[in-house]
Backbone as a printed PyTorch tensor [residue, N CA C, xyz], in Angstrom:
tensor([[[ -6.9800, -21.0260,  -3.9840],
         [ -8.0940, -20.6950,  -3.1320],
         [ -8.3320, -21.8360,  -2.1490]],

        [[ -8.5730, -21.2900,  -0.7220],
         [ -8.6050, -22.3000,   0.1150],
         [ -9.8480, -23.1930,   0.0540]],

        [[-10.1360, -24.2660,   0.6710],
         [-11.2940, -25.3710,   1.0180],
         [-11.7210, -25.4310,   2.1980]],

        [[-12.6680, -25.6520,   2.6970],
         [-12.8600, -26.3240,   3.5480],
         [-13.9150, -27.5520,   4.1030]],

        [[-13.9010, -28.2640,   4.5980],
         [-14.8300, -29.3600,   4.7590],
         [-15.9230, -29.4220,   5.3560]],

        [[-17.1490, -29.7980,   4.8600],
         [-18.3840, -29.0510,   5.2810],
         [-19.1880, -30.5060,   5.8400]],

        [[-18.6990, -31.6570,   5.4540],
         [-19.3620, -33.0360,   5.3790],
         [-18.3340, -33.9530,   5.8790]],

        [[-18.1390, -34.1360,   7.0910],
         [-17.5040, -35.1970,   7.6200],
         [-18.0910, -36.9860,   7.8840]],

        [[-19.5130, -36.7030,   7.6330],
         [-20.0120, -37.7790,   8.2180],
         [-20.0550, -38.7220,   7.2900]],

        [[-20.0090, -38.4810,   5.9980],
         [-19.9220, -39.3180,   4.1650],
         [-18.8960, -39.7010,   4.6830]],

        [[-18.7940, -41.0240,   3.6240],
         [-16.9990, -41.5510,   3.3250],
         [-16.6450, -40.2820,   2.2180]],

        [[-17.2050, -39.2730,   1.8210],
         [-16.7310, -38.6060,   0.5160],
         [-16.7000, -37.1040,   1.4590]],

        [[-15.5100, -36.6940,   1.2920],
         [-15.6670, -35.3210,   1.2930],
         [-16.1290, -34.3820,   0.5500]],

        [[-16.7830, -33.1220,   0.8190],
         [-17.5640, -32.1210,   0.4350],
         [-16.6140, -30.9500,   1.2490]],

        [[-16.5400, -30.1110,  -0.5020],
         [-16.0540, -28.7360,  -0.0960],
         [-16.1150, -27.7200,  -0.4750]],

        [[-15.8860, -26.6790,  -0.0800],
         [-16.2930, -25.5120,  -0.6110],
         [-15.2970, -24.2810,  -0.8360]],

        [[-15.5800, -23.5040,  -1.5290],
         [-14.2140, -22.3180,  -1.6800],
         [-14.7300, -20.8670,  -0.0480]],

        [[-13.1870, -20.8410,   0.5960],
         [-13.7270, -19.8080,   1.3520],
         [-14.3660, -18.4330,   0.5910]],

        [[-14.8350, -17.5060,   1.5810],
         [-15.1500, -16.5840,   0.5300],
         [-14.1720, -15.7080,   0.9650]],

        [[-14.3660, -14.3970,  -0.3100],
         [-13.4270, -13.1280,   0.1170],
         [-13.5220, -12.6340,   1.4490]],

        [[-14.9480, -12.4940,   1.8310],
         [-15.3570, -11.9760,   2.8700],
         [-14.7240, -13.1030,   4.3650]],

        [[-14.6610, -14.5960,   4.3460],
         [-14.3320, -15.0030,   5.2690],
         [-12.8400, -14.8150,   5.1240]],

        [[-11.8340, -15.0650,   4.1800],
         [-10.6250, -15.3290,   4.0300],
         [-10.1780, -13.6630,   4.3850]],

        [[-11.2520, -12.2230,   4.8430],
         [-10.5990, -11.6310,   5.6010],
         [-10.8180, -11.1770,   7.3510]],

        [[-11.5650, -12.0520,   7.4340],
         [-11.9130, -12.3530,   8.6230],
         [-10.5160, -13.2910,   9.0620]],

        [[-10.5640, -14.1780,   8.6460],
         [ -8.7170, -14.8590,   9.1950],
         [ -7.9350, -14.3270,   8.7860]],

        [[ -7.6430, -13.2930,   7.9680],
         [ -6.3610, -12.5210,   8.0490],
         [ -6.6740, -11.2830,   9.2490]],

        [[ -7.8470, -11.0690,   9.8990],
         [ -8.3430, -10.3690,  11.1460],
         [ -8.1250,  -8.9730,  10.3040]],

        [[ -8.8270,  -8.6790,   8.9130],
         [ -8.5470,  -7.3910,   8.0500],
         [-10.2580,  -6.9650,   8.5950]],

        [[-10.7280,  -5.8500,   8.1690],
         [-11.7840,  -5.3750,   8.2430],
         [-12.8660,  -6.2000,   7.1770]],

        [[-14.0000,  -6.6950,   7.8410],
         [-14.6940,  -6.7450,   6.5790],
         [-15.1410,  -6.0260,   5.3240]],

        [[-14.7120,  -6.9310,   4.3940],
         [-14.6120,  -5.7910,   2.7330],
         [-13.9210,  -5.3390,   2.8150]],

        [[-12.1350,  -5.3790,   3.0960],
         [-11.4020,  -4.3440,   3.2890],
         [-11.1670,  -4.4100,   1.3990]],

        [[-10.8430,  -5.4380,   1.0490],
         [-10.9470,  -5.6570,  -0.4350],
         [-11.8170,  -5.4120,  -1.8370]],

        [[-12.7880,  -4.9290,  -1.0250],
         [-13.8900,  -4.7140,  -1.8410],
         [-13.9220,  -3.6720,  -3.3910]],

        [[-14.3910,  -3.9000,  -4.0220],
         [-14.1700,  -3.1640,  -4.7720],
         [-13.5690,  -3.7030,  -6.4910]],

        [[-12.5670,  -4.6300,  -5.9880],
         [-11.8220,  -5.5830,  -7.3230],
         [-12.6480,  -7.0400,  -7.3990]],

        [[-11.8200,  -7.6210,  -8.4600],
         [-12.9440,  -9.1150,  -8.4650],
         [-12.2860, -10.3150,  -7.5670]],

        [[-12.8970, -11.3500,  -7.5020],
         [-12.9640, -12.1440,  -6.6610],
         [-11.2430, -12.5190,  -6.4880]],

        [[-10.9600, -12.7700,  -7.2350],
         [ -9.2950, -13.2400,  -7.8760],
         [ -8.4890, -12.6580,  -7.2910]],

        [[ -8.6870, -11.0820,  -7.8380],
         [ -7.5420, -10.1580,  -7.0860],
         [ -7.8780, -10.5010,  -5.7440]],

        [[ -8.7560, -10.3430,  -5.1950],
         [ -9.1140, -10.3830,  -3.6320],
         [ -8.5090, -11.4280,  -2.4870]],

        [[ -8.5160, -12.1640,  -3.2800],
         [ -8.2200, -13.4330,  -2.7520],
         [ -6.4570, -13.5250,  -2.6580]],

        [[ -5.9140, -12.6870,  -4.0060],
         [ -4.2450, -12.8750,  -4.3300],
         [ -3.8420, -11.5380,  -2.8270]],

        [[ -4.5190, -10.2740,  -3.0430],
         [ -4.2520,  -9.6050,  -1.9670],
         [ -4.5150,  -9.9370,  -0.2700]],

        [[ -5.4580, -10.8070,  -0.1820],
         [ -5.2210, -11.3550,   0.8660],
         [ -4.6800, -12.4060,   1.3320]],

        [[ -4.0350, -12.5720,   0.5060],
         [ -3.3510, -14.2290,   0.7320],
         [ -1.7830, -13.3490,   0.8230]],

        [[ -1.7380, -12.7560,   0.1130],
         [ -0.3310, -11.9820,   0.0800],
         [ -0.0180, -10.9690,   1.1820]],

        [[ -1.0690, -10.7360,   2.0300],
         [ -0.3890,  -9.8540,   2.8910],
         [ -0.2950, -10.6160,   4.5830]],

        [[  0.3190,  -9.5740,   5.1500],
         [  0.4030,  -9.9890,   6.5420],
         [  0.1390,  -9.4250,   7.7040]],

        [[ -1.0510,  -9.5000,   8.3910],
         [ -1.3880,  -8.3810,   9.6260],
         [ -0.5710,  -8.8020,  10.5160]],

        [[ -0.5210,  -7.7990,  11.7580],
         [ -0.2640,  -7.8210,  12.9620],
         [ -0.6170,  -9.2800,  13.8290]],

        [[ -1.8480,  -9.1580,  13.8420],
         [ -2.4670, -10.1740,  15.0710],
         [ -2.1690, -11.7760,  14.3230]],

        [[ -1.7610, -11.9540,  13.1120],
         [ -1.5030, -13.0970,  12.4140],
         [ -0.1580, -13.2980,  13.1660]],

        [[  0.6640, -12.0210,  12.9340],
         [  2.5130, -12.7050,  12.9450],
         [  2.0450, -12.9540,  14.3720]],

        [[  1.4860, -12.0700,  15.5340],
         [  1.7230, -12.4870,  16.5890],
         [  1.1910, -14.0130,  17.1820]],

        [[  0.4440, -14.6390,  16.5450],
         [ -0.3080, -15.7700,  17.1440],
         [  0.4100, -16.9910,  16.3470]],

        [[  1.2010, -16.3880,  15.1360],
         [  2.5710, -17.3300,  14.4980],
         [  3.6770, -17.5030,  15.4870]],

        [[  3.4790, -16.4700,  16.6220],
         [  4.9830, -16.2940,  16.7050],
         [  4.8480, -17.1660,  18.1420]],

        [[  3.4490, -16.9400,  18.6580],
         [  3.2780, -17.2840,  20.1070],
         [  3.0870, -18.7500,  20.1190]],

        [[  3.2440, -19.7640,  18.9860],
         [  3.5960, -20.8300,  18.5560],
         [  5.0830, -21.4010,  18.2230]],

        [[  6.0720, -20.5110,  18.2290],
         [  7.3420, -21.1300,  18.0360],
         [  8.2450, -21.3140,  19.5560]],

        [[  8.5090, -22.0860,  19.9530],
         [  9.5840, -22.0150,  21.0260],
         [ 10.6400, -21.4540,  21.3050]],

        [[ 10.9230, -20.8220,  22.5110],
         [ 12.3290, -20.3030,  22.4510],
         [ 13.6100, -20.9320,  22.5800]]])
Protein backbone atom coordinates (compact mmCIF):
# COMPACT_ATOMS: atom_id res chain seq x y z
CA UNK A 1 0.00 0.00 0.00
CA UNK A 2 1.23 3.26 -1.10
CA UNK A 3 2.44 6.46 1.31
CA UNK A 4 2.52 9.57 1.06
CA UNK A 5 4.09 12.57 2.81
CA UNK A 6 1.96 14.90 4.56
CA UNK A 7 4.81 16.79 6.82
CA UNK A 8 7.73 18.12 5.13
CA UNK A 9 8.60 20.82 7.42
CA UNK A 10 9.76 18.19 10.66
CA UNK A 11 13.17 16.60 10.34
CA UNK A 12 10.69 13.38 10.74
CA UNK A 13 8.52 12.32 8.15
CA UNK A 14 4.77 11.73 8.52
CA UNK A 15 2.69 9.39 6.46
CA UNK A 16 -0.19 8.11 5.56
CA UNK A 17 -1.83 5.10 3.58
CA UNK A 18 -3.55 6.33 0.22
CA UNK A 19 -7.07 5.49 0.26
CA UNK A 20 -9.09 3.09 -2.04
CA UNK A 21 -10.96 5.91 -3.12
CA UNK A 22 -7.75 8.11 -4.02
CA UNK A 23 -5.55 5.16 -5.39
CA UNK A 24 -8.59 5.16 -8.02
CA UNK A 25 -8.54 8.43 -8.85
CA UNK A 26 -4.69 7.84 -10.14
CA UNK A 27 -5.46 4.89 -11.88
CA UNK A 28 -8.19 7.68 -13.58
CA UNK A 29 -10.96 4.50 -12.72
CA UNK A 30 -14.38 5.85 -11.69
CA UNK A 31 -14.85 6.68 -8.20
CA UNK A 32 -15.79 3.42 -6.16
CA UNK A 33 -15.28 1.55 -9.15
CA UNK A 34 -14.10 -1.11 -6.44
CA UNK A 35 -16.53 -0.80 -4.09
CA UNK A 36 -18.13 -3.36 -2.68
CA UNK A 37 -14.95 -5.86 -1.45
CA UNK A 38 -12.62 -4.96 1.52
CA UNK A 39 -9.98 -2.62 1.66
CA UNK A 40 -7.16 -5.28 0.63
CA UNK A 41 -8.79 -6.66 -2.31
CA UNK A 42 -9.28 -3.08 -3.48
CA UNK A 43 -6.18 -1.95 -3.29
CA UNK A 44 -4.61 -5.59 -4.99
CA UNK A 45 -7.27 -4.83 -7.94
CA UNK A 46 -6.17 -1.58 -8.42
CA UNK A 47 -2.75 -1.83 -8.27
CA UNK A 48 -3.07 -4.76 -10.70
CA UNK A 49 -4.77 -3.27 -13.41
CA UNK A 50 -4.07 -0.91 -16.22
CA UNK A 51 -6.24 1.93 -17.80
CA UNK A 52 -5.96 3.64 -20.91
CA UNK A 53 -5.04 7.24 -19.89
CA UNK A 54 -2.18 5.61 -17.51
CA UNK A 55 -0.35 3.60 -20.54
CA UNK A 56 -0.79 6.74 -22.51
CA UNK A 57 0.93 9.36 -20.19
CA UNK A 58 3.66 6.22 -19.59
CA UNK A 59 4.17 6.18 -22.98
CA UNK A 60 4.26 10.05 -23.71
CA UNK A 61 7.35 9.82 -21.37
CA UNK A 62 9.58 7.39 -23.24
CA UNK A 63 11.66 8.66 -26.21
CA UNK A 64 11.74 7.63 -29.59
Amino acid sequence: MASVVIDETKTEYLYRKITPLECERLQTLPENYTEGVSNTQRYKMIGNGWTINVVQHIFKGLKK
